[in-house]
C-alpha positions as a LaTeX table, in Angstrom:
\begin{tabular}{lrrr}
\hline
Residue & $x$ (\AA) & $y$ (\AA) & $z$ (\AA) \\
\hline
Thr1 & $-17.47$ & $-21.76$ & $-5.51$ \\
Ala2 & $-16.40$ & $-22.07$ & $-9.11$ \\
Glu3 & $-13.23$ & $-20.07$ & $-8.42$ \\
Cys4 & $-12.16$ & $-22.41$ & $-5.61$ \\
Ala5 & $-13.00$ & $-25.52$ & $-7.63$ \\
Gly6 & $-10.87$ & $-24.17$ & $-10.44$ \\
Leu7 & $-7.96$ & $-23.57$ & $-8.08$ \\
Thr8 & $-8.17$ & $-27.13$ & $-6.73$ \\
Val9 & $-8.11$ & $-28.54$ & $-10.28$ \\
Ala10 & $-5.12$ & $-26.34$ & $-11.10$ \\
Leu11 & $-3.27$ & $-27.57$ & $-8.02$ \\
Val12 & $-3.96$ & $-31.20$ & $-8.91$ \\
Glu13 & $-2.73$ & $-30.62$ & $-12.45$ \\
Phe14 & 0.32 & $-28.74$ & $-11.14$ \\
Phe15 & 1.43 & $-31.66$ & $-8.96$ \\
Gly16 & 0.39 & $-34.30$ & $-11.48$ \\
Cys17 & $-1.58$ & $-36.28$ & $-8.93$ \\
Arg18 & $-4.86$ & $-36.24$ & $-7.04$ \\
Pro19 & $-4.24$ & $-35.84$ & $-3.31$ \\
Ala20 & $-6.21$ & $-38.86$ & $-2.10$ \\
Met21 & $-5.05$ & $-39.24$ & 1.50 \\
Pro22 & $-6.26$ & $-41.83$ & 4.00 \\
Val23 & $-6.66$ & $-39.14$ & 6.67 \\
Glu24 & $-8.62$ & $-35.96$ & 6.05 \\
Met25 & $-7.00$ & $-32.66$ & 7.03 \\
Asn26 & $-8.63$ & $-29.48$ & 8.11 \\
Phe27 & $-7.09$ & $-26.14$ & 7.24 \\
Glu28 & $-5.11$ & $-25.74$ & 10.47 \\
Gln29 & $-3.71$ & $-29.28$ & 10.32 \\
Ala30 & $-2.69$ & $-28.78$ & 6.68 \\
Arg31 & $-1.06$ & $-25.43$ & 7.45 \\
Leu32 & 0.98 & $-26.89$ & 10.31 \\
Ala33 & 2.01 & $-29.96$ & 8.24 \\
Leu34 & 3.17 & $-27.73$ & 5.39 \\
Gln35 & 5.11 & $-25.45$ & 7.72 \\
Glu36 & 6.83 & $-28.37$ & 9.45 \\
Cys37 & 7.88 & $-30.01$ & 6.18 \\
Leu38 & 9.25 & $-26.79$ & 4.70 \\
Arg39 & 10.96 & $-25.96$ & 8.00 \\
Gln40 & 12.73 & $-29.31$ & 7.96 \\
Gly41 & 13.65 & $-28.86$ & 4.31 \\
Ala42 & 14.96 & $-25.38$ & 5.03 \\
Gly43 & 17.25 & $-26.83$ & 7.69 \\
Asp44 & 19.07 & $-28.75$ & 4.93 \\
Leu45 & 18.65 & $-26.43$ & 1.94 \\
Gly46 & 17.92 & $-22.96$ & 3.27 \\
Ser47 & 20.18 & $-19.92$ & 3.31 \\
Pro48 & 20.12 & $-17.91$ & 6.57 \\
Val49 & 18.80 & $-14.33$ & 6.47 \\
Arg50 & 19.18 & $-12.11$ & 9.55 \\
Leu51 & 17.28 & $-8.89$ & 10.18 \\
Arg52 & 17.23 & $-6.17$ & 12.81 \\
Ser53 & 14.02 & $-4.64$ & 14.15 \\
Gly54 & 12.45 & $-2.41$ & 11.50 \\
Glu55 & 14.57 & $-3.84$ & 8.69 \\
Val56 & 12.58 & $-4.69$ & 5.54 \\
Leu57 & 12.75 & $-8.23$ & 4.19 \\
Phe58 & 10.95 & $-7.32$ & 0.97 \\
Asp59 & 8.50 & $-4.75$ & $-0.38$ \\
Ala60 & 5.33 & $-5.32$ & $-2.37$ \\
Ser61 & 6.14 & $-5.78$ & $-6.07$ \\
Asp62 & 9.70 & $-6.93$ & $-5.32$ \\
Pro63 & 10.78 & $-10.01$ & $-7.33$ \\
Ser64 & 9.82 & $-13.25$ & $-5.59$ \\
Asp65 & 13.04 & $-15.16$ & $-4.94$ \\
Gly66 & 11.53 & $-18.13$ & $-3.10$ \\
Leu67 & 9.90 & $-18.71$ & 0.24 \\
Tyr68 & 11.05 & $-18.12$ & 3.80 \\
Val69 & 10.75 & $-20.05$ & 7.05 \\
Leu70 & 10.86 & $-17.92$ & 10.18 \\
Glu71 & 13.19 & $-19.54$ & 12.72 \\
Arg72 & 13.55 & $-16.81$ & 15.33 \\
Gly73 & 11.96 & $-13.44$ & 16.06 \\
Ala74 & 8.78 & $-11.95$ & 14.57 \\
Leu75 & 7.72 & $-10.37$ & 11.28 \\
Arg76 & 5.01 & $-7.95$ & 10.22 \\
Ile77 & 3.18 & $-8.33$ & 6.89 \\
Tyr78 & 1.53 & $-5.17$ & 5.58 \\
Ile79 & 0.37 & $-3.27$ & 2.51 \\
Arg80 & 0.09 & 0.44 & 1.75 \\
Asn81 & $-3.11$ & 2.02 & 0.50 \\
Ser82 & $-3.33$ & 4.81 & $-2.06$ \\
Ala83 & $-2.91$ & 7.41 & 0.71 \\
Gly84 & 0.35 & 5.81 & 1.83 \\
Asp85 & $-1.06$ & 4.41 & 5.08 \\
Glu86 & 0.23 & 1.03 & 6.19 \\
Ile87 & $-2.39$ & $-1.68$ & 6.75 \\
Glu88 & $-1.11$ & $-4.61$ & 8.79 \\
Leu89 & $-2.21$ & $-8.00$ & 7.48 \\
Ala90 & $-0.46$ & $-10.38$ & 9.85 \\
Thr91 & 2.18 & $-10.82$ & 12.54 \\
Leu92 & 4.26 & $-13.96$ & 12.06 \\
Gln93 & 5.94 & $-15.99$ & 14.79 \\
Pro94 & 8.65 & $-18.69$ & 14.61 \\
Gly95 & 7.63 & $-21.63$ & 12.42 \\
Ala96 & 5.67 & $-19.49$ & 9.97 \\
Val97 & 6.21 & $-19.88$ & 6.24 \\
Leu98 & 5.84 & $-16.91$ & 3.89 \\
Gly99 & 6.01 & $-16.65$ & 0.13 \\
Glu100 & 4.51 & $-20.07$ & $-0.66$ \\
Met101 & 2.75 & $-18.62$ & $-3.70$ \\
Ser102 & 6.17 & $-18.49$ & $-5.36$ \\
Leu103 & 5.74 & $-22.25$ & $-5.80$ \\
Phe104 & 3.08 & $-21.48$ & $-8.40$ \\
Gly105 & 5.08 & $-18.98$ & $-10.38$ \\
Glu106 & 4.17 & $-15.76$ & $-8.55$ \\
Ser107 & 6.87 & $-13.43$ & $-9.85$ \\
Thr108 & 6.45 & $-10.52$ & $-7.42$ \\
Arg109 & 5.56 & $-10.07$ & $-3.76$ \\
Ser110 & 1.95 & $-9.12$ & $-3.05$ \\
Ala111 & 2.73 & $-7.45$ & 0.31 \\
Ser112 & 5.64 & $-5.99$ & 2.26 \\
Cys113 & 7.41 & $-7.62$ & 5.20 \\
Cys114 & 9.68 & $-6.27$ & 7.92 \\
Ala115 & 11.17 & $-7.53$ & 11.18 \\
Ile116 & 9.69 & $-6.34$ & 14.47 \\
Thr117 & 12.35 & $-7.91$ & 16.71 \\
Asp118 & 16.12 & $-7.75$ & 16.77 \\
Asp119 & 18.13 & $-10.79$ & 15.71 \\
Thr120 & 15.31 & $-12.13$ & 13.53 \\
Leu121 & 16.43 & $-15.25$ & 11.66 \\
Leu122 & 14.86 & $-16.74$ & 8.53 \\
Leu123 & 15.83 & $-19.51$ & 6.14 \\
Leu124 & 15.39 & $-18.74$ & 2.45 \\
Ile125 & 14.51 & $-21.67$ & 0.16 \\
Gly126 & 14.61 & $-21.14$ & $-3.60$ \\
Arg127 & 11.57 & $-22.12$ & $-5.64$ \\
Glu128 & 13.16 & $-25.20$ & $-7.21$ \\
Glu129 & 14.47 & $-26.49$ & $-3.88$ \\
Ala130 & 11.08 & $-25.95$ & $-2.23$ \\
Leu131 & 9.32 & $-27.80$ & $-5.05$ \\
Arg132 & 11.62 & $-30.77$ & $-4.55$ \\
Val133 & 10.81 & $-30.79$ & $-0.83$ \\
Val134 & 7.07 & $-30.68$ & $-1.53$ \\
Asp135 & 7.21 & $-33.21$ & $-4.36$ \\
Ala136 & 8.97 & $-35.75$ & $-2.14$ \\
Ser137 & 5.93 & $-36.17$ & 0.14 \\
Pro138 & 2.33 & $-36.95$ & $-0.92$ \\
Leu139 & 1.24 & $-35.74$ & 2.52 \\
Val140 & 2.81 & $-32.34$ & 1.95 \\
Arg141 & 1.36 & $-32.07$ & $-1.56$ \\
His142 & $-2.04$ & $-32.70$ & $-0.07$ \\
Ala143 & $-1.40$ & $-30.19$ & 2.73 \\
Leu144 & $-0.48$ & $-27.53$ & 0.17 \\
Val145 & $-3.64$ & $-28.21$ & $-1.85$ \\
Val146 & $-5.81$ & $-27.99$ & 1.28 \\
Thr147 & $-4.06$ & $-24.85$ & 2.54 \\
Leu148 & $-4.29$ & $-22.85$ & $-0.68$ \\
Ser149 & $-7.79$ & $-24.07$ & $-1.56$ \\
Glu150 & $-9.09$ & $-23.03$ & 1.85 \\
Arg151 & $-7.30$ & $-19.69$ & 1.60 \\
Ala152 & $-8.88$ & $-19.10$ & $-1.81$ \\
Arg153 & $-12.34$ & $-19.92$ & $-0.44$ \\
Asn154 & $-11.81$ & $-17.61$ & 2.52 \\
Met155 & $-10.61$ & $-14.73$ & 0.38 \\
Val156 & $-13.47$ & $-15.08$ & $-2.13$ \\
His157 & $-15.86$ & $-15.05$ & 0.83 \\
Phe158 & $-14.10$ & $-12.03$ & 2.32 \\
Ile159 & $-14.19$ & $-10.11$ & $-0.98$ \\
His160 & $-17.95$ & $-10.64$ & $-1.01$ \\
Asp161 & $-18.15$ & $-9.52$ & 2.62 \\
Phe162 & $-15.90$ & $-6.53$ & 1.97 \\
Ser163 & $-18.24$ & $-5.26$ & $-0.75$ \\
His164 & $-21.18$ & $-5.61$ & 1.65 \\
Leu165 & $-19.26$ & $-3.95$ & 4.49 \\
Thr166 & $-18.26$ & $-1.05$ & 2.26 \\
Ala167 & $-21.90$ & $-0.48$ & 1.27 \\
Leu168 & $-22.93$ & $-0.51$ & 4.95 \\
Val169 & $-20.23$ & 2.04 & 5.82 \\
Ala170 & $-21.39$ & 4.26 & 2.96 \\
Asn171 & $-24.91$ & 4.14 & 4.42 \\
Gly172 & $-23.63$ & 4.88 & 7.93 \\
Asp173 & $-24.83$ & 1.53 & 9.33 \\
Tyr174 & $-21.81$ & 1.11 & 11.62 \\
Arg175 & $-23.57$ & $-1.14$ & 14.11 \\
Glu176 & $-24.26$ & $-3.80$ & 11.46 \\
Val177 & $-20.67$ & $-3.50$ & 10.23 \\
Gln178 & $-19.37$ & $-4.16$ & 13.75 \\
Val179 & $-21.63$ & $-7.21$ & 14.10 \\
Leu180 & $-20.38$ & $-8.69$ & 10.81 \\
Ile181 & $-16.72$ & $-8.06$ & 11.67 \\
Asn182 & $-17.09$ & $-9.73$ & 15.07 \\
Ser183 & $-18.88$ & $-12.74$ & 13.56 \\
Ser184 & $-15.92$ & $-13.85$ & 11.43 \\
Gly185 & $-15.17$ & $-17.53$ & 12.02 \\
Ser186 & $-12.36$ & $-17.92$ & 9.50 \\
Gln187 & $-9.30$ & $-19.89$ & 10.56 \\
Asp188 & $-7.09$ & $-18.16$ & 8.01 \\
Pro189 & $-4.84$ & $-15.60$ & 9.78 \\
Ala190 & $-4.77$ & $-13.48$ & 6.61 \\
Val191 & $-8.57$ & $-13.22$ & 6.55 \\
Arg192 & $-8.73$ & $-12.42$ & 10.26 \\
Ser193 & $-6.06$ & $-9.76$ & 9.80 \\
Ala194 & $-7.95$ & $-8.30$ & 6.84 \\
Arg195 & $-11.08$ & $-8.01$ & 8.99 \\
Asp196 & $-9.02$ & $-6.40$ & 11.76 \\
Ala197 & $-7.64$ & $-3.93$ & 9.21 \\
Phe198 & $-11.18$ & $-3.13$ & 8.08 \\
Lys199 & $-12.19$ & $-2.57$ & 11.71 \\
Thr200 & $-9.26$ & $-0.17$ & 12.12 \\
Met201 & $-10.35$ & 1.64 & 8.97 \\
Leu202 & $-13.91$ & 1.81 & 10.29 \\
Asp203 & $-12.67$ & 3.30 & 13.57 \\
Arg204 & $-10.79$ & 5.96 & 11.60 \\
Val205 & $-13.86$ & 6.73 & 9.49 \\
Arg206 & $-16.01$ & 7.12 & 12.59 \\
Gln207 & $-13.38$ & 9.29 & 14.29 \\
Arg208 & $-13.09$ & 11.47 & 11.20 \\
Glu209 & $-16.87$ & 11.71 & 10.95 \\
Ala210 & $-17.08$ & 12.79 & 14.61 \\
Glu211 & $-14.41$ & 15.42 & 13.99 \\
Leu212 & $-16.27$ & 16.73 & 10.95 \\
Gln213 & $-19.57$ & 16.84 & 12.85 \\
Ser214 & $-17.86$ & 18.81 & 15.62 \\
Lys215 & $-16.41$ & 21.25 & 13.10 \\
Ile216 & $-19.79$ & 21.62 & 11.40 \\
Ala217 & $-21.45$ & 22.35 & 14.75 \\
Thr218 & $-18.77$ & 24.95 & 15.57 \\
Leu219 & $-19.09$ & 26.49 & 12.11 \\
Ser220 & $-22.88$ & 26.63 & 12.49 \\
Leu221 & $-22.50$ & 28.53 & 15.78 \\
Glu222 & $-20.05$ & 30.93 & 14.16 \\
Ile223 & $-22.42$ & 31.47 & 11.25 \\
Asp224 & $-25.31$ & 32.05 & 13.66 \\
His225 & $-23.26$ & 34.62 & 15.61 \\
Gln226 & $-22.27$ & 36.33 & 12.38 \\
Arg227 & $-25.88$ & 36.45 & 11.21 \\
Ala228 & $-27.00$ & 37.83 & 14.58 \\
Ala229 & $-24.29$ & 40.51 & 14.45 \\
Ile230 & $-25.33$ & 41.50 & 10.93 \\
Glu231 & $-29.00$ & 41.64 & 11.91 \\
Val232 & $-28.23$ & 43.76 & 15.00 \\
Glu233 & $-26.08$ & 46.09 & 12.92 \\
Ser234 & $-28.87$ & 46.36 & 10.37 \\
Ile235 & $-31.44$ & 47.20 & 13.06 \\
Leu236 & $-29.17$ & 49.77 & 14.71 \\
Gly237 & $-28.61$ & 51.50 & 11.39 \\
Asp238 & $-32.26$ & 51.52 & 10.33 \\
Ser239 & $-33.90$ & 55.00 & 10.20 \\
Thr240 & $-36.94$ & 53.80 & 12.13 \\
Phe241 & $-34.76$ & 52.62 & 14.99 \\
Leu242 & $-32.72$ & 55.84 & 14.89 \\
Asn243 & $-35.91$ & 57.92 & 15.07 \\
Leu244 & $-37.20$ & 55.82 & 17.94 \\
Gln245 & $-33.88$ & 56.21 & 19.73 \\
Gln246 & $-34.02$ & 60.01 & 19.25 \\
Asn247 & $-37.63$ & 60.22 & 20.46 \\
Ser248 & $-36.74$ & 58.19 & 23.54 \\
Ala249 & $-33.86$ & 60.55 & 24.33 \\
Asp250 & $-36.14$ & 63.61 & 23.94 \\
Leu251 & $-38.75$ & 62.04 & 26.23 \\
Arg252 & $-36.16$ & 61.34 & 28.94 \\
Arg253 & $-34.95$ & 65.00 & 28.80 \\
Arg254 & $-38.51$ & 66.36 & 29.17 \\
Leu255 & $-39.20$ & 64.04 & 32.09 \\
Arg256 & $-36.06$ & 65.35 & 33.79 \\
Gly257 & $-37.12$ & 68.92 & 33.10 \\
Asp258 & $-34.15$ & 69.68 & 30.94 \\
\hline
\end{tabular}
């Protein structure tokens, strides 16, 4: 797409070189190469950061102070929607790198991150130090271009899908939504997590819809009972019914010989 082509050009201009490599990389190979290089650089330049389970590393909109390499433990990446609900985007394991967009001047965090294990250990690398690590290796520059270009393509594709999925949900076509969610072939963990989050949201929508339908059915029964009670009360109080009731009583007395 034009957006992805523009990002690739921006990356090339940013590094001042065109990443012409003798060996082509796919997204997963590029991601692993980038992680390994930054992990090695963090071993020399990084500052250790230790977290306990549940402790927050950073919140969305916090200033971006560099990138992190996860050495030990596990992390959870999430955002909060307008209702305050947490939507999990990814679970990171040792070797993962987070905050790489700070290399391109991102001033604030786009999501929140917290530890989900005790004794979690990360290495923090400042932006300038990380840029020196990346700039020292043409292979890593190329890996970064491939990684971010592929992520941009995936996210543009997902935004298109998300709009389509939202329209299907609005029309109540849940079966087609489920088919589309299950057909995702993206290698990007962030995209897969976003689809999982949408599936969770869909499950909540369907559960809420079922609850509302149950309440509507119960309310309809209550309304029907109330209407029946009103109609019975109206019949019992009608003069015609009262006269008929009186005539029936008189007839029973005559038949008994009273």
